[in-house]
Tab-separated table of C-alpha atoms in Angstrom:
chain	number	residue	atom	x	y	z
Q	1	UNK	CA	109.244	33.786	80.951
Q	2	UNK	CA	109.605	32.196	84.200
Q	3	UNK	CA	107.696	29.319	84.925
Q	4	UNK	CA	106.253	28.775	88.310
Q	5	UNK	CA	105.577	25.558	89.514
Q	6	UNK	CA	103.498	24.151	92.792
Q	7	UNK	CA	102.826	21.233	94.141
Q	8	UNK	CA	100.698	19.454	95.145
Q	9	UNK	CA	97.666	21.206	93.142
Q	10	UNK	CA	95.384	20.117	96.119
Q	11	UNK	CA	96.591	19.449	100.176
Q	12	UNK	CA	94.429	17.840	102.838
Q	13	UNK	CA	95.038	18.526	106.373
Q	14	UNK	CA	93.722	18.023	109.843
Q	15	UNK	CA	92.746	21.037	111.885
Q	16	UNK	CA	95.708	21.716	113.856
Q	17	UNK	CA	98.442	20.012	111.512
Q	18	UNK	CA	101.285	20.728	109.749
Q	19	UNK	CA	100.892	21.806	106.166
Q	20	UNK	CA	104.100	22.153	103.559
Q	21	UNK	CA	103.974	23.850	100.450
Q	22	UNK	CA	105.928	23.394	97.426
Q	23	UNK	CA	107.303	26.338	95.008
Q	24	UNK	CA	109.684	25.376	91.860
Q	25	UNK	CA	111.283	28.166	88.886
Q	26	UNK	CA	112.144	27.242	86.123
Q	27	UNK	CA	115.053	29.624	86.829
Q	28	UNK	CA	116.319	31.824	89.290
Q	29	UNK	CA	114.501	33.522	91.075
Q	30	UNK	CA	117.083	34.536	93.989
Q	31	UNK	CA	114.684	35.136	97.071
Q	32	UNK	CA	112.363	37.616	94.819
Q	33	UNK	CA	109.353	35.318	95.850
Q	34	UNK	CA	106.320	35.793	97.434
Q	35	UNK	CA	103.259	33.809	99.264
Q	36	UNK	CA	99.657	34.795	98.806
Q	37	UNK	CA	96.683	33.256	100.441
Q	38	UNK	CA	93.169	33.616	98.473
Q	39	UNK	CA	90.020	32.945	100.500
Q	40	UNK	CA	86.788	32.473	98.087
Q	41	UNK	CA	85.299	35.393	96.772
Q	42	UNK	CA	88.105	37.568	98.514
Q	43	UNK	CA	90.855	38.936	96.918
Q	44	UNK	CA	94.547	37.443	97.674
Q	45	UNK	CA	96.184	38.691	100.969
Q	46	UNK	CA	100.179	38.911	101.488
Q	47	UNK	CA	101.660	36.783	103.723
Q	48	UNK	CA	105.871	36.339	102.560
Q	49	UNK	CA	108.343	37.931	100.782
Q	50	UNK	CA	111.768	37.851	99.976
Q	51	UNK	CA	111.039	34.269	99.933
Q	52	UNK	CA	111.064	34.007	103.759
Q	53	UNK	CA	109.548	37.663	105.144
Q	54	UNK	CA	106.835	37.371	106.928
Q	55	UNK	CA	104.454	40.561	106.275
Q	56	UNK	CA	102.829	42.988	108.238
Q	57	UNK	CA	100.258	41.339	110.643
Q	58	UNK	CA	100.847	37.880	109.269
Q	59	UNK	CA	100.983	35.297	112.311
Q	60	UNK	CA	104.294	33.108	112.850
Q	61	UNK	CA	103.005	29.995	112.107
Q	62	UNK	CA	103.152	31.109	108.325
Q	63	UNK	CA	107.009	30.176	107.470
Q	64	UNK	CA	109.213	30.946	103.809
Q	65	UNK	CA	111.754	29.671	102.958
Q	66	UNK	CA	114.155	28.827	100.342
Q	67	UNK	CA	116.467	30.073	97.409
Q	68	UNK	CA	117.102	30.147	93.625
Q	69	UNK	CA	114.710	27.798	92.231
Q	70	UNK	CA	113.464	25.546	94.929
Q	71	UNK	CA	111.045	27.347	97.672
Q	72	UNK	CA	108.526	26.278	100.913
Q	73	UNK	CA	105.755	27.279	102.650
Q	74	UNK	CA	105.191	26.130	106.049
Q	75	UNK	CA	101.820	26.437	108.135
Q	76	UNK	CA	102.861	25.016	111.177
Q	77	UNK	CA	99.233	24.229	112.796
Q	78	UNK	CA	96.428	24.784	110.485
Q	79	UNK	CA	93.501	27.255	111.601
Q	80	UNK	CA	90.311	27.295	109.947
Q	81	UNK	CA	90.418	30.569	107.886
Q	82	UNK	CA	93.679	28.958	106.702
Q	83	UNK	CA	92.043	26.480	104.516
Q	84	UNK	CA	92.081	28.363	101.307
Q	85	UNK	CA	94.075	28.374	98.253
Q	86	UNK	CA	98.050	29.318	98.384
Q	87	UNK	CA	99.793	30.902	95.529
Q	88	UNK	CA	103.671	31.596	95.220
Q	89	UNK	CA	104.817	34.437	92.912
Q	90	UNK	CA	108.414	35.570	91.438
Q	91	UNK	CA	108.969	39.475	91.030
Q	92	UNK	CA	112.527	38.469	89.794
Q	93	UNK	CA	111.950	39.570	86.270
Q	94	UNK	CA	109.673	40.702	84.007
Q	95	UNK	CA	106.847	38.839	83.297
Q	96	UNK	CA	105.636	38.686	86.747
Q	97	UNK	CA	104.533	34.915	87.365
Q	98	UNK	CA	102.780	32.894	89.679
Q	99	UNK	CA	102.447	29.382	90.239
Q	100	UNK	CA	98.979	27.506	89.945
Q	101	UNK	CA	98.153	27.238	93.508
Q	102	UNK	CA	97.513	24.733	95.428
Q	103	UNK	CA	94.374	24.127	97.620
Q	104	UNK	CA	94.977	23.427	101.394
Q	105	UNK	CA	91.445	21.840	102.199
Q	106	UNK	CA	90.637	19.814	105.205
Q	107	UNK	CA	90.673	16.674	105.760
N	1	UNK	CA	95.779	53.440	105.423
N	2	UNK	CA	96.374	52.161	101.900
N	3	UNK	CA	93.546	51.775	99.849
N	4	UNK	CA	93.015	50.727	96.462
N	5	UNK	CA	89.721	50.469	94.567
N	6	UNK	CA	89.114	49.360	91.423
N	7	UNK	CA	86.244	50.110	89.179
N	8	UNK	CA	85.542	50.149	85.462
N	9	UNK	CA	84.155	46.351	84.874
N	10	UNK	CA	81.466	45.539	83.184
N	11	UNK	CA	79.654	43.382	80.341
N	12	UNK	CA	80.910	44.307	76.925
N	13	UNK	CA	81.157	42.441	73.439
N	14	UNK	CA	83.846	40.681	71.506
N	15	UNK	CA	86.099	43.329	69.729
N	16	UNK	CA	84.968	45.904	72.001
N	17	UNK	CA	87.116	48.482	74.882
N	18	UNK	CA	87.111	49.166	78.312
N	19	UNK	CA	88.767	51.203	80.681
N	20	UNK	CA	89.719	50.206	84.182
N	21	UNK	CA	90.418	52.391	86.727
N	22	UNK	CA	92.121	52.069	90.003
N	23	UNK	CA	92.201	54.871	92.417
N	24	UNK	CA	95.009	54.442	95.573
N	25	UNK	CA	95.509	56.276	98.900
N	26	UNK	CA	97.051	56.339	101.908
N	27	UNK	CA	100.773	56.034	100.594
N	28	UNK	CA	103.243	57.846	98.273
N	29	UNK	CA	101.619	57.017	94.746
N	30	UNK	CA	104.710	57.856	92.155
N	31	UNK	CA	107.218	55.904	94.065
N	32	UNK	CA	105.606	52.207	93.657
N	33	UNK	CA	105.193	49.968	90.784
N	34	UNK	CA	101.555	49.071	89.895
N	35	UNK	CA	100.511	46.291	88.729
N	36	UNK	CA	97.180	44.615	87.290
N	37	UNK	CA	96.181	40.703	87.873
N	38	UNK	CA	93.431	39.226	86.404
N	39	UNK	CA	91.363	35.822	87.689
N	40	UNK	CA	89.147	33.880	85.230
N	41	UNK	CA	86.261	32.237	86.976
N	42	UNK	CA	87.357	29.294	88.652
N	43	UNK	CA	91.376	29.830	87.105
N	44	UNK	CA	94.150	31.018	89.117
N	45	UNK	CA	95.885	34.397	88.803
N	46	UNK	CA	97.625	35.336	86.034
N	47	UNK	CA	99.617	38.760	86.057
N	48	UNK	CA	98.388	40.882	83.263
N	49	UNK	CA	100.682	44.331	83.052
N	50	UNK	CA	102.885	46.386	85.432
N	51	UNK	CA	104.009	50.564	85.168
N	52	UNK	CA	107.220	52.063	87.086
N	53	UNK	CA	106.173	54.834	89.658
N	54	UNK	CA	107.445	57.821	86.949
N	55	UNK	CA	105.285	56.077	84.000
N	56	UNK	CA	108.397	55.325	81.869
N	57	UNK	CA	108.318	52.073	81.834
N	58	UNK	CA	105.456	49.677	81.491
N	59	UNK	CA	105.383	46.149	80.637
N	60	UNK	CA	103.182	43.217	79.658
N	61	UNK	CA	101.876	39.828	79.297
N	62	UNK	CA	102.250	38.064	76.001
N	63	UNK	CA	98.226	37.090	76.331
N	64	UNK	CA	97.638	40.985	76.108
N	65	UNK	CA	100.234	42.880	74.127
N	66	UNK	CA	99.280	45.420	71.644
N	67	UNK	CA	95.747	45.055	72.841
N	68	UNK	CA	95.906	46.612	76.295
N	69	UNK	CA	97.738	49.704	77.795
N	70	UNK	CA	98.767	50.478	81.285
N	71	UNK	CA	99.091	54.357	82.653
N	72	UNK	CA	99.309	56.387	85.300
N	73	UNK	CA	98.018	59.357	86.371
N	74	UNK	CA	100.569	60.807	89.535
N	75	UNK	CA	98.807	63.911	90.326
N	76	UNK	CA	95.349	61.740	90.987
N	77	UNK	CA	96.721	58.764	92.107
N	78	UNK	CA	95.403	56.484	89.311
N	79	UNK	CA	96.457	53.870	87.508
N	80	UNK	CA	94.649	52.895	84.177
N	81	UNK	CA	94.220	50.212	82.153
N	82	UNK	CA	92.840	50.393	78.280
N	83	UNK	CA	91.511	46.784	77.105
N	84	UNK	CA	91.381	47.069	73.682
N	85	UNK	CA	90.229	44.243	71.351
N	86	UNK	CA	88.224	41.938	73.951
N	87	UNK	CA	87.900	38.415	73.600
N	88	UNK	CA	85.448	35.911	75.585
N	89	UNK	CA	89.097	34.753	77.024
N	90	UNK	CA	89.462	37.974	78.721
N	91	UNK	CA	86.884	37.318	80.768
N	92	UNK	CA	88.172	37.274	84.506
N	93	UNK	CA	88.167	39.407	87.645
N	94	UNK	CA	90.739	42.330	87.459
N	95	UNK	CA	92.478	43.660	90.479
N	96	UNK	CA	95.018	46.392	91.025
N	97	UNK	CA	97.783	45.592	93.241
N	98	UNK	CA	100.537	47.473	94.647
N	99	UNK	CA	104.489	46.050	94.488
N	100	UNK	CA	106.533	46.352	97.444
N	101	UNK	CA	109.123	43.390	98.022
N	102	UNK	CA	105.451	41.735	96.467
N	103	UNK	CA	101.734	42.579	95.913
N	104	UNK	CA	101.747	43.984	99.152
N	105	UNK	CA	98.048	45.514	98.889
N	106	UNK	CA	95.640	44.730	96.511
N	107	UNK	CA	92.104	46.242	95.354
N	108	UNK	CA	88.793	44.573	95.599
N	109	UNK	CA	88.621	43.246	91.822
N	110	UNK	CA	85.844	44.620	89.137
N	111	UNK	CA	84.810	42.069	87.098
N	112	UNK	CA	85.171	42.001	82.782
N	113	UNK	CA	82.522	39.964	81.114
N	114	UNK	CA	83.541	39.694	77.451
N	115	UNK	CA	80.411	38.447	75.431
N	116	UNK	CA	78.171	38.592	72.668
């Protein structure tokens, strides 16, 4: 099983700053990795794949990036329904994984 | 527009079954892997079991092998999942979610409360 890996488990930001998310595998991955954003009570919404796709609808300050084992999120100037927790994923093999999330609350 | 909805949930004991349902629309069913992804309260999410758009291949988490099954039903546009065996650490939110380069669509959740 592939382990997923994020840091750090909890991010505070300023309105309007910069926020960088970490994503480590224990193996390869390739770029089979995704980005999910979970708002409380909701379920998880979509927001990268292929480890640097943005999807449908998702605004371009949400940037992917990253290969093999080592991956980032970028939220380049943080809106308020941003603050929310961030999960990465690997659909690489089976098991399915994801990392533990991290929390992007504000600061 | 794609819609999946989940239903099924609900209180049952230790030892005991359910059967969750998720019914999808607004995109070609049989050609997409489904997938189910459970949340305990306050946890994060933890994939649980994924099917192949024919059926013919299913697979599983080690936390639920040989106690749940995953199916699909093509002509109504269902996928299934048996939980067989229950324990108190099953308890979480269930969703349904669709795989396409990711989860690219998910279903509301129903919610499994496993106690006595």
């Amino acid at each position: 099983e592939i382990v997923m890996t994020q840091s750090p488990a909890t991010l505070s930001v300023s309105p309007g700053e910069r926020a960088t998310l970490s994503c480590r595998a224990s193996q390869s991955v390739s770029t089979n990795l995704a980005w999910y954003r979970q708002k409380p009570g909701q379920a998880p919404t979509f927001l990268i794949y292929d480890a640097s796709s943005r999807a449908t609808g998702v605004p371009a300050r949400f940037s992917g990036s990253g290969s093999g084992t080592e991956f980032t999120l970028t939220i380049s100037s943080l809106q308020s329904e941003d603050f929310a927790v961030y999960y990465c994923q690997q659909y690489n093999n089976w098991p399915r994984t994801f990392g533990q999330g991290t929390k992007v609350e504000i600061k | 527009e794609v819609q999946l909805v989940d239903s099924g949930g609900g209180l049952v004991q230790p030892g005991g079954s359910l059967r969750l349902s998720c019914a999808a629309s607004g995109f070609s069913f049989s050609s997409y892997i489904m997938n189910w992804v459970r949340q305990a309260p306050g946890k994060g999410l933890e994939w649980v079991s994924g099917i192949v758009g024919s059926g013919g291949s299913t697979y599983y988490a080690d936390s639920v092998k040989g106690r749940f099954t995953i199916s699909r039903d093509n002509s109504k546009n269902t996928v299934y999942l048996q939980m067989n065996s229950l324990r108190v650490e099953d308890t979480a939110i269930y969703y349904c979610a669709m795989h396409n380069y990711g989860f690219q669509y998910w279903g509301q959740g129903t919610l499994v409360t496993v106690s006595s």
